XYZ file of C-alpha atoms in Angstrom:
387
model
C 117.324 118.425 51.088
C 119.371 121.199 52.716
C 122.745 119.494 52.973
C 125.145 119.701 55.905
C 124.758 121.963 58.913
C 126.382 121.934 62.347
C 124.210 120.793 65.226
C 124.669 124.179 66.878
C 123.404 125.936 63.718
C 120.248 123.944 63.131
C 117.023 125.961 62.843
C 114.431 125.890 65.576
C 111.858 123.069 65.487
C 114.528 120.606 64.373
C 115.090 116.961 65.245
C 118.553 115.391 65.317
C 118.497 111.649 64.682
C 121.104 109.132 65.836
C 120.868 105.381 66.365
C 122.272 104.610 69.799
C 121.529 105.854 73.295
C 125.149 106.995 73.718
C 124.985 109.154 70.571
C 121.600 110.578 71.566
C 122.839 111.561 75.028
C 126.018 113.112 73.636
C 124.108 115.171 71.066
C 121.499 116.163 73.652
C 124.256 117.474 75.950
C 125.618 119.576 73.078
C 122.189 121.004 72.260
C 121.573 121.778 75.936
C 124.829 123.726 76.180
C 124.319 125.649 72.945
C 120.546 125.962 72.658
C 119.295 125.688 76.213
C 117.676 122.292 76.019
C 116.143 119.480 74.031
C 113.560 116.758 74.319
C 114.841 113.195 74.021
C 113.090 110.206 72.454
C 114.441 106.644 72.431
C 112.795 103.313 71.832
C 113.728 102.290 75.379
C 111.400 104.913 76.856
C 107.990 103.815 78.017
C 105.065 105.325 76.078
C 104.287 107.602 79.020
C 107.861 108.955 79.288
C 108.129 109.322 75.513
C 104.839 111.218 75.315
C 105.889 113.536 78.152
C 109.085 114.420 76.268
C 107.138 115.010 73.048
C 104.600 117.191 74.862
C 107.433 119.307 76.252
C 108.652 119.855 72.682
C 105.158 120.468 71.293
C 104.433 123.026 74.020
C 107.479 125.031 72.917
C 109.377 124.579 76.175
C 112.297 123.469 74.000
C 112.800 123.931 70.265
C 114.848 120.821 69.577
C 114.424 117.074 69.694
C 117.218 114.482 69.761
C 116.012 110.985 69.008
C 116.652 107.562 67.591
C 114.611 106.207 64.691
C 111.855 105.708 67.273
C 110.410 108.991 65.966
C 109.855 107.327 62.596
C 106.833 105.379 63.825
C 103.741 106.553 65.663
C 104.790 110.131 66.443
C 103.301 113.207 64.793
C 105.054 116.412 65.787
C 105.431 119.990 64.688
C 108.837 119.437 63.097
C 110.295 121.624 60.375
C 113.644 119.915 59.877
C 115.228 116.484 60.423
C 119.027 116.227 60.623
C 120.701 112.833 60.423
C 123.729 112.548 62.701
C 124.286 108.973 61.517
C 123.277 106.970 58.461
C 123.898 103.533 59.936
C 122.555 101.470 62.828
C 123.050 98.187 64.650
C 120.105 95.971 63.716
C 120.623 93.201 66.276
C 123.081 91.223 64.189
C 125.556 93.853 63.091
C 125.992 97.420 61.841
C 124.426 98.325 58.511
C 123.568 101.412 56.493
C 119.963 102.564 56.483
C 117.976 101.984 53.330
C 116.359 104.775 51.338
C 112.834 103.889 52.567
C 114.052 103.909 56.182
C 115.666 107.319 55.766
C 112.538 108.635 54.058
C 110.313 107.341 56.860
C 112.338 109.326 59.401
C 112.818 112.420 57.219
C 109.065 112.417 56.628
C 108.481 113.492 60.226
C 109.269 117.050 59.074
C 106.546 119.141 57.460
C 102.814 118.558 57.112
C 100.236 118.838 54.358
C 100.138 122.615 54.865
C 103.899 123.162 54.977
C 107.058 121.727 53.452
C 109.662 120.188 55.691
C 113.367 119.751 55.078
C 116.066 117.226 55.941
C 119.824 117.200 56.006
C 122.890 115.811 57.739
C 125.149 116.901 60.551
C 127.899 115.647 62.876
C 130.106 113.050 61.177
C 127.921 112.535 58.097
C 129.568 113.866 54.961
C 126.350 114.127 52.960
C 123.854 112.177 50.872
C 124.436 111.289 47.234
C 122.109 112.759 44.620
C 120.387 109.478 43.785
C 119.503 108.835 47.436
C 118.237 112.395 47.889
C 116.020 112.039 44.801
C 114.573 108.775 46.113
C 113.682 110.384 49.449
C 112.249 113.549 47.912
C 110.165 111.744 45.263
C 109.324 108.625 47.301
C 110.605 106.497 44.423
C 111.932 103.268 45.947
C 112.884 99.870 44.654
C 109.995 97.398 44.955
C 110.147 94.792 47.708
C 111.511 91.502 46.460
C 111.006 89.408 49.579
C 108.838 89.212 52.679
C 109.628 87.794 56.094
C 107.630 84.647 56.806
C 107.023 82.443 59.804
C 105.398 79.044 60.183
C 101.935 79.175 61.737
C 101.088 75.450 61.849
C 103.075 74.397 64.901
C 103.495 70.870 66.247
C 103.116 70.742 70.040
C 103.575 67.003 70.516
C 107.047 67.580 71.969
C 109.624 70.320 72.359
C 111.627 68.778 69.550
C 108.668 68.691 67.164
C 107.838 72.303 68.052
C 111.348 73.411 67.194
C 111.271 71.497 63.903
C 107.943 73.032 62.911
C 109.295 76.517 63.636
C 112.174 75.783 61.278
C 109.871 74.832 58.407
C 110.961 76.224 55.047
C 108.799 78.924 53.423
C 106.372 77.684 50.759
C 107.314 80.374 48.214
C 110.764 81.532 46.998
C 109.999 85.217 47.741
C 109.397 84.418 51.414
C 112.272 84.411 53.912
C 112.141 82.515 57.189
C 112.495 84.821 60.185
C 115.801 84.376 61.974
C 117.080 85.431 65.381
C 113.609 85.907 66.869
C 113.707 86.381 70.640
C 111.076 83.730 71.367
C 112.878 81.112 69.283
C 116.157 81.967 71.002
C 114.440 81.616 74.393
C 113.007 78.231 73.364
C 116.455 77.088 72.290
C 117.908 78.000 75.695
C 115.047 76.597 77.791
C 115.033 73.330 75.846
C 118.492 72.638 77.304
C 117.076 72.643 80.852
C 116.376 69.185 82.230
C 113.811 70.595 84.652
C 111.916 72.300 81.830
C 112.023 69.253 79.548
C 110.778 67.039 82.370
C 107.593 69.154 82.600
C 107.054 69.728 78.852
C 105.841 66.210 78.102
C 102.467 66.726 76.402
C 100.867 69.159 73.897
C 99.369 71.361 76.651
C 102.651 71.949 78.480
C 104.628 72.351 75.239
C 102.137 74.990 74.075
C 102.450 76.704 77.474
C 106.231 76.680 77.173
C 105.996 78.344 73.749
C 103.617 81.005 75.099
C 106.042 81.743 77.937
C 108.924 82.038 75.464
C 106.948 84.837 73.809
C 106.983 87.001 76.959
C 108.782 90.117 75.690
C 112.117 91.256 77.036
C 111.840 95.018 76.590
C 115.562 95.385 77.190
C 116.088 93.600 73.847
C 119.000 91.590 75.233
C 117.709 88.059 75.954
C 120.006 87.843 78.969
C 120.353 84.927 81.377
C 118.221 86.911 83.800
C 115.300 86.957 81.358
C 115.509 83.285 80.419
C 115.796 82.387 84.120
C 112.577 84.348 84.689
C 110.861 82.425 81.887
C 112.000 79.093 83.323
C 110.758 80.060 86.796
C 107.357 81.032 85.393
C 107.035 77.761 83.462
C 107.990 75.631 86.441
C 105.509 77.443 88.694
C 102.671 77.151 86.186
C 103.269 73.413 85.799
C 103.725 72.736 89.520
C 100.753 71.043 91.220
C 97.045 71.531 90.639
C 96.844 75.310 91.038
C 98.726 76.136 87.840
C 99.190 79.767 88.904
C 102.117 81.980 89.823
C 102.840 82.399 93.522
C 101.407 85.727 94.680
C 104.192 86.167 97.213
C 106.789 85.637 94.488
C 105.080 88.089 92.108
C 104.859 90.683 94.883
C 108.556 90.278 95.626
C 109.478 90.748 91.949
C 107.450 93.960 91.710
C 108.790 95.281 95.022
C 112.336 95.015 93.648
C 111.390 97.217 90.691
C 109.317 99.748 92.638
C 111.956 102.436 93.226
C 112.618 105.774 91.537
C 116.184 106.056 92.838
C 119.064 105.972 90.387
C 120.192 107.588 87.143
C 118.581 107.581 83.693
C 120.011 104.207 82.679
C 118.809 102.593 85.922
C 115.280 103.913 85.442
C 115.230 102.773 81.812
C 116.183 99.258 82.908
C 113.497 99.201 85.627
C 110.884 100.356 83.139
C 111.886 97.508 80.829
C 111.404 95.062 83.718
C 108.008 96.421 84.739
C 106.740 96.414 81.148
C 107.517 92.709 81.012
C 105.553 92.213 84.229
C 102.731 94.322 82.847
C 102.500 91.776 80.029
C 102.510 88.857 82.485
C 99.825 90.478 84.641
C 97.498 90.555 81.633
C 97.603 86.762 81.367
C 94.613 86.066 83.574
C 95.115 82.314 83.234
C 98.586 82.566 84.789
C 97.903 84.665 87.867
C 95.259 85.003 90.593
C 93.485 88.367 90.880
C 94.940 89.693 87.598
C 93.161 93.070 87.929
C 95.090 93.785 91.140
C 98.455 92.935 89.588
C 97.655 94.862 86.415
C 96.920 97.959 88.490
C 100.071 97.467 90.567
C 102.314 97.014 87.527
C 100.729 99.953 85.711
C 101.176 102.166 88.766
C 104.870 101.291 89.025
C 105.414 101.896 85.310
C 103.730 105.300 85.513
C 105.781 106.298 88.567
C 109.034 105.208 86.924
C 108.081 106.939 83.676
C 107.402 110.230 85.442
C 110.726 109.956 87.277
C 112.534 109.224 84.001
C 110.925 112.245 82.332
C 112.086 114.402 85.243
C 115.644 113.024 85.030
C 115.809 113.603 81.274
C 114.516 117.147 81.694
C 116.972 117.907 84.507
C 119.879 116.600 82.436
C 119.059 117.956 78.996
C 117.067 121.147 79.624
C 118.506 124.346 81.082
C 115.300 126.362 81.322
C 117.173 129.599 81.977
C 119.267 129.223 78.834
C 116.283 128.036 76.778
C 114.382 131.249 77.577
C 117.358 133.437 76.697
C 118.091 131.659 73.424
C 114.444 131.783 72.368
C 114.296 135.533 72.989
C 117.530 136.015 71.061
C 116.235 133.987 68.130
C 113.003 136.003 68.156
C 115.202 139.118 67.931
C 113.538 140.613 70.982
C 115.309 143.319 72.939
C 116.735 141.731 76.046
C 116.647 143.449 79.411
C 120.198 143.339 80.769
C 121.543 144.704 84.025
C 124.433 144.478 86.460
C 123.816 144.379 90.212
C 125.864 146.419 92.636
C 127.683 143.252 93.677
C 128.752 142.620 90.058
C 126.210 139.942 89.179
C 125.215 140.198 85.482
C 121.517 139.577 84.686
C 119.825 139.062 81.328
C 116.017 138.855 81.415
C 116.328 138.409 85.169
C 118.588 135.360 84.809
C 122.076 135.429 86.297
C 124.611 134.645 83.557
C 127.854 135.603 85.314
C 129.506 138.323 87.356
C 132.015 141.130 87.094
C 135.192 140.932 89.117
C 136.849 144.273 88.619
C 136.624 144.783 84.843
C 136.736 141.059 84.063
C 133.524 139.182 83.253
C 133.297 135.658 84.705
C 130.625 133.679 82.844
C 128.350 131.201 84.579
C 129.363 127.638 83.660
C 125.805 126.899 82.558
C 125.445 129.991 80.358
C 124.534 129.353 76.730
C 127.591 128.936 74.563
C 127.367 130.663 71.192
C 124.394 132.991 71.523
C 124.859 134.574 74.930
C 127.917 136.806 74.344
C 125.788 139.429 72.570
C 123.458 139.670 75.537
C 126.391 139.760 77.920
C 127.992 142.509 75.866
C 124.778 144.567 76.047
C 124.698 144.193 79.820
C 128.334 145.162 80.202
C 128.034 148.154 77.845
C 124.990 149.319 79.779
C 126.944 149.000 83.029
C 129.953 150.814 81.589
C 127.769 153.690 80.408
C 126.118 153.949 83.794
C 129.451 154.508 85.529
C 130.787 156.810 82.789
C 133.537 154.434 81.713
């Protein structure tokens, strides 16, 4: 544990961890201004976009990573330090403080079996108490006292009986019934629809309704739009003898998503939509020619993911500044010069201009580390004119 350090003073190969997209974007902007750029990882990214951001970090194009706790699972990176910008998160029901095991899982991204990593805090976090630090460093946590449980013997005779079986009490006192599950919430909403209830009249259709309720909403919102989609799918699958989704309707839904225009938030939302359709396309019993629709959905997701990676890189990476900062940190001698028209260059990159004897910095120049390089360029210029 290394304690508190400002974001702008974090060592290279560091990750800054926050727990909302707004915080991640704000921190990423700060790192871009002061360190030239950062990779960004959020749970809302598709695997392809996430991996592209990680590869950019691993390749050394940027030395920093700003992320949510999404880095705590399934990502192995060359990280030396993890800095917590927050110690609390919204867990779907309300804000809460992270537990010691959760903090340790994230902090454990730093270091490998051949090297020791470190962790600390930054931003608005005052620090970690000694007991919590010891737990994280020694991996000494309180034992689990309860496990989440869910009924597996479901009654499909009617929608009502299905709901009652899902609400069955756990058989052991150390088991807790899962609450606020998305599929149960979707079932609750759809069971209020007269059209849906009119079709769910036997075990086969009730089971189908439950399977449709389990279609994931990757936006994690369970909005009216998502439940309306589920209702439309159920009604189509129970309409007539075909029992399949209309190909024209599916094509129209995918066409509406197939666009790379828009900002980061727009692309994230489209990726969430297409991932849901990717799931649907893999239900061969719901759709004709599933291989075609799987390929179409996968192609759209890949195109959107590549566009999102490009947008994130454009917004949070200033490649000119990243090169300069890296050279400064490596303590290399920088080549600085001033053109006849007053433009100031460092390593061939324009960082401002001279107007008379006043230096006007480029708005995108790196904040805290560039003045030394600028000073070298200006001193060199002054010497060349005998000033």
